[in-house]
Tab-separated table of C-alpha atoms in Angstrom:
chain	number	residue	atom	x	y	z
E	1	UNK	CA	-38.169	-24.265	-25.608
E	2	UNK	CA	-39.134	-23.974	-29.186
E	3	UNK	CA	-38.198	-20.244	-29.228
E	4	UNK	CA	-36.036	-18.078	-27.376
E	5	UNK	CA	-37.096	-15.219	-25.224
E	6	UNK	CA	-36.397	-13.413	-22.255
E	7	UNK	CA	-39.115	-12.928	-19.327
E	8	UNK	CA	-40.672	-9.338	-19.744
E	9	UNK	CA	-40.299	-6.753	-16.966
E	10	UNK	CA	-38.008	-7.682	-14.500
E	11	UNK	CA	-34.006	-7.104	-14.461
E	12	UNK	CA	-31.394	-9.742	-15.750
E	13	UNK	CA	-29.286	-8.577	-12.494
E	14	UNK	CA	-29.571	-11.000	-9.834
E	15	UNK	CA	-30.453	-9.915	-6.547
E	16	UNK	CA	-29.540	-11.364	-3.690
E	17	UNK	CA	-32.005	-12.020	-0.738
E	18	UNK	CA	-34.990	-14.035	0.503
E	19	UNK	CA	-37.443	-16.122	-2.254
E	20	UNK	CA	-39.499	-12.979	-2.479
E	21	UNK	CA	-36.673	-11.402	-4.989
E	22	UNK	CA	-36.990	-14.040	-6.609
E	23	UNK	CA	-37.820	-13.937	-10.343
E	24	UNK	CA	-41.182	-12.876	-9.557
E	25	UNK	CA	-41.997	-12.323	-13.564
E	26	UNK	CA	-41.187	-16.169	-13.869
E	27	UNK	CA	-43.116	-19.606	-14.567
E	28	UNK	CA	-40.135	-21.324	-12.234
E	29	UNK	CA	-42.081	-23.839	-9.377
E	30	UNK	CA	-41.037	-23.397	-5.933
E	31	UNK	CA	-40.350	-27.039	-4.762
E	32	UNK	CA	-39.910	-28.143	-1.214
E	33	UNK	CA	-37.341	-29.903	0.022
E	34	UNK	CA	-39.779	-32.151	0.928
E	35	UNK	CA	-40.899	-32.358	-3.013
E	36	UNK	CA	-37.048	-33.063	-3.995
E	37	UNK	CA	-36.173	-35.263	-1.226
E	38	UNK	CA	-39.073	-37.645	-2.578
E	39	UNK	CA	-38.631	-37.005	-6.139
E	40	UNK	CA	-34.843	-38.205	-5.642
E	41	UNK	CA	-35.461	-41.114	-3.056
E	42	UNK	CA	-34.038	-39.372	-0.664
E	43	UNK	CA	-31.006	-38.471	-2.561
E	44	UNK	CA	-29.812	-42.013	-2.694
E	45	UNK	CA	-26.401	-42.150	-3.748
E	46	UNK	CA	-27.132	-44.395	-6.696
E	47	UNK	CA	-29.151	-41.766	-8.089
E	48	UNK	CA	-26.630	-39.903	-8.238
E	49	UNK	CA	-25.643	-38.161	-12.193
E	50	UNK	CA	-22.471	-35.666	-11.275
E	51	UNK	CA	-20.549	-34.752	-9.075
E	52	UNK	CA	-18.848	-30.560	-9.404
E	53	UNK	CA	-18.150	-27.232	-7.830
E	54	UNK	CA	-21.747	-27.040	-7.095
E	55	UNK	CA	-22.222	-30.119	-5.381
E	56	UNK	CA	-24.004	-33.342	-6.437
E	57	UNK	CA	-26.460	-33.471	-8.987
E	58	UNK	CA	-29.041	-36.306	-8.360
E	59	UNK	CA	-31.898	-38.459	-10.868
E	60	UNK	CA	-35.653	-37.803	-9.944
E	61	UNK	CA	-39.309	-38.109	-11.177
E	62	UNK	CA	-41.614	-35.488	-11.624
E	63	UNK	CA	-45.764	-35.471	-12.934
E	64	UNK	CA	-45.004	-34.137	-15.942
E	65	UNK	CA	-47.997	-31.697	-15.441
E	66	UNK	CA	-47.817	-30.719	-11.982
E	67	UNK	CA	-44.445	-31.424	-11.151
E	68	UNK	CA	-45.238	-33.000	-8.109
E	69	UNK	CA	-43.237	-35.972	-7.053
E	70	UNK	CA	-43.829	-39.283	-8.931
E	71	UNK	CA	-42.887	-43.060	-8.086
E	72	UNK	CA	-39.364	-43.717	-9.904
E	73	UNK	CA	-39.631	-44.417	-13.477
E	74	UNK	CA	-43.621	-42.617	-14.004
E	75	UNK	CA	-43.661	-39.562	-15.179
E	76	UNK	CA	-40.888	-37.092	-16.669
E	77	UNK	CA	-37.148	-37.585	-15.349
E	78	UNK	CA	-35.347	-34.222	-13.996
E	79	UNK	CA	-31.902	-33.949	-12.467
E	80	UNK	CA	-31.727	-32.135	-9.538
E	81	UNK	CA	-28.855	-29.911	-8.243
E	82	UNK	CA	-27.772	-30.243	-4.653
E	83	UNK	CA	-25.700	-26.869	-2.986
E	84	UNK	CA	-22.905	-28.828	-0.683
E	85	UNK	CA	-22.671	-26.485	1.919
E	86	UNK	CA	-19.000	-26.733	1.973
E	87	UNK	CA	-19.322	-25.825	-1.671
E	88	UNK	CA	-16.621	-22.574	-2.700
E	89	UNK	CA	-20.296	-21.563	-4.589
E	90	UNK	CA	-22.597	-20.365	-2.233
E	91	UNK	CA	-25.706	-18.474	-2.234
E	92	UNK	CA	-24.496	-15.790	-5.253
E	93	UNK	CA	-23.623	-18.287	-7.738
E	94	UNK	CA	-27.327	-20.055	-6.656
E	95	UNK	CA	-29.325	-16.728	-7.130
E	96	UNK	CA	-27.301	-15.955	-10.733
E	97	UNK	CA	-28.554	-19.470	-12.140
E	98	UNK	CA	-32.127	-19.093	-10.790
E	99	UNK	CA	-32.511	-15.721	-12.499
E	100	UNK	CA	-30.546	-16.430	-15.150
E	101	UNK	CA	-32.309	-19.129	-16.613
E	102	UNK	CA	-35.956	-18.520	-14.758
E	103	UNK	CA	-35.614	-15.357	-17.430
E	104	UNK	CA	-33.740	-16.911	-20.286
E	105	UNK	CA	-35.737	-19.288	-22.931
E	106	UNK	CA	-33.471	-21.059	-26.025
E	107	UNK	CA	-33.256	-24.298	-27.513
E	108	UNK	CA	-29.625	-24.002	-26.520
E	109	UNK	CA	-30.149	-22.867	-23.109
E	110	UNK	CA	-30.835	-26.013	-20.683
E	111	UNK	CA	-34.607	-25.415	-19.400
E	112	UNK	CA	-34.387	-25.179	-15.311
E	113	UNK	CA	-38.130	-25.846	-14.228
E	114	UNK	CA	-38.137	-24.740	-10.339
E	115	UNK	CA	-35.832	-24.104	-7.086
E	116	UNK	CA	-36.000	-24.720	-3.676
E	117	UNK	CA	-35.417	-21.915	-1.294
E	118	UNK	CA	-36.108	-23.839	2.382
E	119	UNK	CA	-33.579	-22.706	5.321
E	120	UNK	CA	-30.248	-23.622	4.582
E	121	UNK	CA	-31.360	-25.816	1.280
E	122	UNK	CA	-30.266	-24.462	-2.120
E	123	UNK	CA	-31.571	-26.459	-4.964
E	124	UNK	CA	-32.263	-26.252	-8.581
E	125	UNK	CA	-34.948	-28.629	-10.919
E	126	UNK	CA	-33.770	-28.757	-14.321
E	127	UNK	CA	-35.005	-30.898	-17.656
E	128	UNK	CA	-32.977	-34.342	-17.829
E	129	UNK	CA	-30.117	-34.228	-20.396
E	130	UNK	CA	-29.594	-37.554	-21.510
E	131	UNK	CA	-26.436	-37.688	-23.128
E	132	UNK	CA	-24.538	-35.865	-19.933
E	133	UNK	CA	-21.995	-33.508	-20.566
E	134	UNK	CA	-19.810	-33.112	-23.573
E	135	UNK	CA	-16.855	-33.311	-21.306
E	136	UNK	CA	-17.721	-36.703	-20.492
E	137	UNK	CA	-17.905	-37.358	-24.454
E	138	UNK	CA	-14.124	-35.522	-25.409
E	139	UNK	CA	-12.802	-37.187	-22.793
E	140	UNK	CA	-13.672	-39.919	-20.430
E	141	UNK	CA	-12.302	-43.571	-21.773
E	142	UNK	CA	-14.388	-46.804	-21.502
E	143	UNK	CA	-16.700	-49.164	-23.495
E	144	UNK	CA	-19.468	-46.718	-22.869
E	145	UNK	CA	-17.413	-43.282	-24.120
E	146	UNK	CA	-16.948	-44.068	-27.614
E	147	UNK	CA	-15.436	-40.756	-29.484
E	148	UNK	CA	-18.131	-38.602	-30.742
E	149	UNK	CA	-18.099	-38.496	-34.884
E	150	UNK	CA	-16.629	-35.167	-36.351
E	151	UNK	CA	-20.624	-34.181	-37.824
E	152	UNK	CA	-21.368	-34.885	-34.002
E	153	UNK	CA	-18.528	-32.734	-32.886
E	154	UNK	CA	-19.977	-29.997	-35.268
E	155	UNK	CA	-23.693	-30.171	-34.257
E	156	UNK	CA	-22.370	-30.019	-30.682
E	157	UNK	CA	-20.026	-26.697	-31.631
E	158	UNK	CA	-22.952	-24.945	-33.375
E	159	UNK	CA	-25.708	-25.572	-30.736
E	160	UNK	CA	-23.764	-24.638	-27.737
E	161	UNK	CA	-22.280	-21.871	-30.631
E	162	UNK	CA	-26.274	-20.513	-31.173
E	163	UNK	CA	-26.917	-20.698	-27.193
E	164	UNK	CA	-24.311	-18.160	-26.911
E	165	UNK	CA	-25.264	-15.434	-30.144
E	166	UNK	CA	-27.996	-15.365	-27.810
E	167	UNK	CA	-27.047	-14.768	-24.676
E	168	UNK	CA	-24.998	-11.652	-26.435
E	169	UNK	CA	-28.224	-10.265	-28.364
E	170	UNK	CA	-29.772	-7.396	-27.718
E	171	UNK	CA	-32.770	-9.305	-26.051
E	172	UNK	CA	-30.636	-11.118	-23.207
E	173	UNK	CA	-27.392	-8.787	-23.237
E	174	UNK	CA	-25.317	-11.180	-20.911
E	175	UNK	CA	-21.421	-12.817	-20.837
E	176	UNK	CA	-22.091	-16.282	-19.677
E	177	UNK	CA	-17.988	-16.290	-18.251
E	178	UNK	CA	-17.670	-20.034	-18.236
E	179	UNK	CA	-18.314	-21.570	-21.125
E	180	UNK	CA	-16.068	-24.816	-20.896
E	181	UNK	CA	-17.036	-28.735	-22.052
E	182	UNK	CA	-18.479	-29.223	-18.739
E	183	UNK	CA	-21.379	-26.471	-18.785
E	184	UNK	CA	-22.504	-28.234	-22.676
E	185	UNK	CA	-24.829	-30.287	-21.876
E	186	UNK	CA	-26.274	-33.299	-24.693
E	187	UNK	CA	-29.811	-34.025	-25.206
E	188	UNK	CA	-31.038	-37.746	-26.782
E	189	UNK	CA	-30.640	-36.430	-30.172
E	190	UNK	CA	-27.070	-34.949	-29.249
E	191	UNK	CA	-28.329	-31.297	-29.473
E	192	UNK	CA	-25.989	-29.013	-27.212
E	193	UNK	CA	-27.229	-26.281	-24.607
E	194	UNK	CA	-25.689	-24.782	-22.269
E	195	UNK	CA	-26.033	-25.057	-18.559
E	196	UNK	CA	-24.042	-23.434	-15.516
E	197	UNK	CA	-25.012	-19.487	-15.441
E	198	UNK	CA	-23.278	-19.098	-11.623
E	199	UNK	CA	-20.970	-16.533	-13.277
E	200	UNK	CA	-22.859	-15.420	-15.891
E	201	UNK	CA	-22.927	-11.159	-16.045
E	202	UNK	CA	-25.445	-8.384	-17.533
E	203	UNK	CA	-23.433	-7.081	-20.250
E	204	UNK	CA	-22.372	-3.346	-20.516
E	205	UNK	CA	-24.770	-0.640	-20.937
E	206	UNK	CA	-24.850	2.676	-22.226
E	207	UNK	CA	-21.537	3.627	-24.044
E	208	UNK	CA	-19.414	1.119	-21.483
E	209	UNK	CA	-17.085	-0.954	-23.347
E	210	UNK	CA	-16.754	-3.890	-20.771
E	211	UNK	CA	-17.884	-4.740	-17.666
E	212	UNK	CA	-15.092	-4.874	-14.502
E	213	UNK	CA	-15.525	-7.909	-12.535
E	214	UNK	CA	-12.835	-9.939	-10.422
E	215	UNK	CA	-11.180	-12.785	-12.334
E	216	UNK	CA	-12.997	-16.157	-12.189
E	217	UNK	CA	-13.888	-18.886	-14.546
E	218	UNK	CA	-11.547	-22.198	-15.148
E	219	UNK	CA	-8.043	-22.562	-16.021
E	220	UNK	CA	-7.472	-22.683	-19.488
E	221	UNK	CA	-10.622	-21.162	-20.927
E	222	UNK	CA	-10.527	-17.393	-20.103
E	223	UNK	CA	-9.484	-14.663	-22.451
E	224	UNK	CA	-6.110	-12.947	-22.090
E	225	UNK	CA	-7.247	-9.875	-21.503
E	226	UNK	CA	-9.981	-10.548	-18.963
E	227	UNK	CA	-7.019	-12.060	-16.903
E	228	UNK	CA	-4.752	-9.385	-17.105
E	229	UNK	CA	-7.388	-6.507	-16.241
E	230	UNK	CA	-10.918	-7.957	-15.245
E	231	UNK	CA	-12.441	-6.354	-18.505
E	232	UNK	CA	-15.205	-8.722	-19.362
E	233	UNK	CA	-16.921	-8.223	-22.592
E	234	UNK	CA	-18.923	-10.713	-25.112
E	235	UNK	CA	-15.581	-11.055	-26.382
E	236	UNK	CA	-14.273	-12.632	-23.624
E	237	UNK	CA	-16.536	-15.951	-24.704
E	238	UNK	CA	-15.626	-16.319	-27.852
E	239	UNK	CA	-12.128	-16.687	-26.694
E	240	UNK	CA	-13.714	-19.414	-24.733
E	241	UNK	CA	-15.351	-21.059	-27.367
E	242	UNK	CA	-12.308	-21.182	-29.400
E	243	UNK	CA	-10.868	-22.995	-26.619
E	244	UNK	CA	-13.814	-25.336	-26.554
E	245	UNK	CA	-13.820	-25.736	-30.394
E	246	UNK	CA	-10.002	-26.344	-30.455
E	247	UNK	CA	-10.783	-28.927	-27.857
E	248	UNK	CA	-13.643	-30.707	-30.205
E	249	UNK	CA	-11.377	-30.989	-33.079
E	250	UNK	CA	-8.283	-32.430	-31.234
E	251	UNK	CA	-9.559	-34.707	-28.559
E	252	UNK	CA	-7.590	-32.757	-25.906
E	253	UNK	CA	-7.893	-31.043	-22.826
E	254	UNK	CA	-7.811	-27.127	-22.763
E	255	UNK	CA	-5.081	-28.002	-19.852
E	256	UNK	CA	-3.216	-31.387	-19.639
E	257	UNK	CA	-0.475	-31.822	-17.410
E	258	UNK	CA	-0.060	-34.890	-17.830
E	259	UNK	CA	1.391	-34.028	-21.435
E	260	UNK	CA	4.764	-32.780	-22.300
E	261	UNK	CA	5.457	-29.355	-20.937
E	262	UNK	CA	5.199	-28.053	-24.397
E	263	UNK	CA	1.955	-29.444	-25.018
E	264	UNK	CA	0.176	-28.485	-21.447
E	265	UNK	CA	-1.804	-25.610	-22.491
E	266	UNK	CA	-3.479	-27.311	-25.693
E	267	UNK	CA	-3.514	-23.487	-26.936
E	268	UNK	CA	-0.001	-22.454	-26.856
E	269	UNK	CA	0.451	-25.831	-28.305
E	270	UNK	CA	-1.863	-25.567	-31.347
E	271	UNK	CA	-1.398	-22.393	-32.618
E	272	UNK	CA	1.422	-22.588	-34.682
E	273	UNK	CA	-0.042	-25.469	-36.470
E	274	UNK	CA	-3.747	-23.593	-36.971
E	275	UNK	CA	-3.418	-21.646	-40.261
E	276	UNK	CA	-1.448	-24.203	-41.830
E	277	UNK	CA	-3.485	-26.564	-43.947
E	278	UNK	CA	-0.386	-29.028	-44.259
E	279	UNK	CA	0.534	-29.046	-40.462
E	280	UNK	CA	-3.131	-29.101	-39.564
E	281	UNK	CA	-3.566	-32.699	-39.061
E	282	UNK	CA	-0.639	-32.981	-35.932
E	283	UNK	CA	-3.491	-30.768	-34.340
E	284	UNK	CA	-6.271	-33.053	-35.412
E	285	UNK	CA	-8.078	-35.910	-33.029
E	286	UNK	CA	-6.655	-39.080	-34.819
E	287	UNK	CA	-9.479	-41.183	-33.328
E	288	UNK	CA	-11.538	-39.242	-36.613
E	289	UNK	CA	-9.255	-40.265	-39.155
E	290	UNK	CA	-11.441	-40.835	-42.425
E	291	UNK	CA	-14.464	-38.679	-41.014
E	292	UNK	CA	-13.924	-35.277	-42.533
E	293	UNK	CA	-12.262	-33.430	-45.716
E	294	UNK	CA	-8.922	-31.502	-44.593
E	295	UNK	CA	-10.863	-28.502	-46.474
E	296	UNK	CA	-13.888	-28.613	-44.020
E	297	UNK	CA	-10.804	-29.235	-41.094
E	298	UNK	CA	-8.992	-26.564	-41.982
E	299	UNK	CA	-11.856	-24.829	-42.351
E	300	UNK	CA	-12.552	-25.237	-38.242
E	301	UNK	CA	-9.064	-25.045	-37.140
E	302	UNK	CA	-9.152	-21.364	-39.136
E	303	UNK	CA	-12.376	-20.157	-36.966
E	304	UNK	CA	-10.875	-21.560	-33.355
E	305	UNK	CA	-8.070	-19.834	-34.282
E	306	UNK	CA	-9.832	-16.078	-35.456
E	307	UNK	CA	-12.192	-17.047	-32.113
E	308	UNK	CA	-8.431	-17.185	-29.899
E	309	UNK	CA	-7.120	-13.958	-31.689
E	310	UNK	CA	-4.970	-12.194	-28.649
E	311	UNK	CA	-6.687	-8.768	-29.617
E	312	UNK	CA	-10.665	-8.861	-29.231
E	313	UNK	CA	-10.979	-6.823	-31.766
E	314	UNK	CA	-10.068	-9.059	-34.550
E	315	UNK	CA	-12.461	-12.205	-32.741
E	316	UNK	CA	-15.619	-12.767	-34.861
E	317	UNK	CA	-18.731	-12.006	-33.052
E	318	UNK	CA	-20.981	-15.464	-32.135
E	319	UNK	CA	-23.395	-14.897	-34.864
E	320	UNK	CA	-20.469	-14.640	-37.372
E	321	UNK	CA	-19.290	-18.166	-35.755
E	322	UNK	CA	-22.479	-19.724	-36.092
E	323	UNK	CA	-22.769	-18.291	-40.020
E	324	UNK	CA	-19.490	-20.592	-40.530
E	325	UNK	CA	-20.691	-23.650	-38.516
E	326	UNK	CA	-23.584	-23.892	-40.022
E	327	UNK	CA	-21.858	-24.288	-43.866
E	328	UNK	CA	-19.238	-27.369	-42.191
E	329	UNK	CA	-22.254	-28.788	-40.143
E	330	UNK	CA	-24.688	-31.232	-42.596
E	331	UNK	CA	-27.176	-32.370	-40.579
E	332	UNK	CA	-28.107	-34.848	-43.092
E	333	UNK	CA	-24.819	-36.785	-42.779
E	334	UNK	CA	-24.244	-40.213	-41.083
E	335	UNK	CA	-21.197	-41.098	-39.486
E	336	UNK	CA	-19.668	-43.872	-41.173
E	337	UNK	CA	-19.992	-47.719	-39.198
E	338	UNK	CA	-16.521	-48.558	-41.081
E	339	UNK	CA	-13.405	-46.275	-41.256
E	340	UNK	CA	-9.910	-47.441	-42.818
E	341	UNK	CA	-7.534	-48.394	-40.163
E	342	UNK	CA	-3.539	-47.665	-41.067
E	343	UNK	CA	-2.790	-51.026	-42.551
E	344	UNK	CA	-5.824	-50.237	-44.995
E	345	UNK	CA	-8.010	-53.072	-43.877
E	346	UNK	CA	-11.483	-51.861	-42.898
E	347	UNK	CA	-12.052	-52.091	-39.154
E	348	UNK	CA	-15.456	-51.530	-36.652
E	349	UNK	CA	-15.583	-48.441	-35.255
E	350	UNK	CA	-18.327	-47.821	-32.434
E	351	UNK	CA	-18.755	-44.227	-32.102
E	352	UNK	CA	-20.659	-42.695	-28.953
E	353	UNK	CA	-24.068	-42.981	-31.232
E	354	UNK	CA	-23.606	-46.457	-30.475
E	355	UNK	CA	-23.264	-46.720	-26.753
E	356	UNK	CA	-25.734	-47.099	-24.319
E	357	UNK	CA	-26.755	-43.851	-22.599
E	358	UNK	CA	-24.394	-42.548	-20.127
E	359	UNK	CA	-24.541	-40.922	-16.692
E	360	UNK	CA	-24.995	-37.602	-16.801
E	361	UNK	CA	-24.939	-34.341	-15.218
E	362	UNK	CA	-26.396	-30.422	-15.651
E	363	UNK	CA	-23.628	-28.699	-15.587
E	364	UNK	CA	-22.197	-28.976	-11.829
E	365	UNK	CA	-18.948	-26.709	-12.588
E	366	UNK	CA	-15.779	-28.285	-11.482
E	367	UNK	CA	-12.985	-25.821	-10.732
């Protein structure tokens, strides 16, 4: 996916219906069940990467030519997603990812390689992602989950930041409606894309200003607006990334309830503190203490905050985001081994560059 492009003559809208409607302009495979139940072991629940809305996503091998099932550890490693069918995401949300991304090539999109359409089976083949999800990074506690650096932070922000100018261009034209930490998904080399296009929508045509949809998406990460009227526009994402970005640069959850009832909605919370370059830091992830400038910080905390304006209108456009994450982001910098701890002595710090490579998932949505 050295280049991104959308599949020539054949509508972004997905249909619903038989394999026949399927994509028929696109280079996906059309695996058996048969193919997938051998390329996983037959699912085995140790080879198992995630667990979401979806259902499970599962480890498997793959010729890396044919893509014909290989013996476990030959060949090219793909994850495999798994429709429960007690899922709450049924057939609809299946056919949106296949045509999504059977259409939509990006270094920031993740590449799915094939389906499988067999009875009641839903499935999807996509490329392995080593590093798993950057929820899993922000989040999870343990030896193994290290916090990510602040430059890794940024490199994750402007990859998952480019996947998205993309999606709104005028060659793919689509909201992706649930861009959370879950759905950005980290290669070997920590390079973000985005994964989970179940909800994802063509964007208005013609002189429409938004698109009217019911209200879905996770708690936390929607737009105002879209919640109050079912307006969806490209707008309506970069709401979402500010959520995401805000999320990055504090350690915290868009939604915590664990927290003070003040500090639940990690938005409402932050604000306040935002534009202020001396109140910045209560905002700030204190596991990154000694990692940044508070000019390049404040820098950030000034973009999630233009990205979470209330009014649309005054929310920078993704290309606009990705012009400003591109001037904090030095992709030439190494994280510190060593950072000062309070009492000024120099302690070890393992950061997530460290740690051995985690379990991970393609972006099985968890509601």
């Amino acid at each position: 996916m050295s280049s991104s492009k959308v599949s020539p003559s054949f509508s972004l809208t997905p249909s619903l219906g038989s394999e026949g409607e399927i994509l028929q302009a696109s280079n996906l495979k059309s695996f058996t069940f048969a193919d997938l139940k051998l390329a996983t072991r037959n699912f085995r629940p140790d080879s198992v990467l995630g667990e979401g809305g979806f259902g499970s996503v599962f480890k498997g091998w793959v010729d890396e030519e044919t893509l014909a099932a290989s013996k476990p550890g030959t060949g090219m490693v793909i994850a495999v997603k798994k429709l429960n069918h007690e899922s709450c995401q049924g057939h609809r949300e299946w056919m949106a990812e296949v045509n999504y991304l059977g259409q939509l090539y990006h270094p920031n999109l993740v590449k799915l390689l094939g389906y499988c359409l067999e009875d009641e089976q839903r499935l999807l083949a996509y490329e392995f992602m080593l590093r798993g999800s950057l929820e899993n990074h922000l989040f999870r506690r343990g030896s193994y989950f290290q916090p990510l650096s602040w430059n890794l932070r940024l490199k994750a922000a402007l990859g998952s930041a480019k996947g998205l100018a993309f999606l709104h261009g005028p060659e793919a034209r689509v909201i992706y409606r649930d861009f959370k930490t879950s759905n950005i998904l980290l290669d070997a080399n920590y390079n973000a894309k985005l994964s989970g296009f179940g909800l994802a929508k063509d964007g208005p045509t013609g002189d429409k200003s938004h698109v009217s949809t019911r209200v879905m998406g996770t708690s936390g990460y929607a737009a105002p607006e879209y919640l109050a009227t079912g307006h969806l526009t490209a707008k309506s994402d970069v709401y979402s990334f500010g959520v995401v970005l805000l999320e990055m640069i504090s350690g915290r959850r868009a939604v915590d309830r664990s927290r003070l009832p003040r500090e639940i909605s990690l938005v409402e919370w932050a604000k306040p503190y935002l534009a202020n370059k001396r109140k910045v830091f209560r905002v700030l992830d204190t596991r990154l203490e000694g990692q940044y400038t508070i000019d390049a910080a404040h820098k950030a905390a000034l973009l999630a905050l233009r990205c979470l304006s209330t009014e649309p209108k005054y929310r920078p456009t993704m290309n606009q985001v990705v012009k400003l994450l591109e001037e904090l982001y030095d992709p030439n910098e190494i994280t510190p081994a060593h950072t000062k701890s309070p009492n000024g002595t120099r302690t070890r710090r393992r950061s997530s560059e460290d740690a051995p490579p985690a379990k991970s998932a393609t972006g099985a949505r968890v509601h």
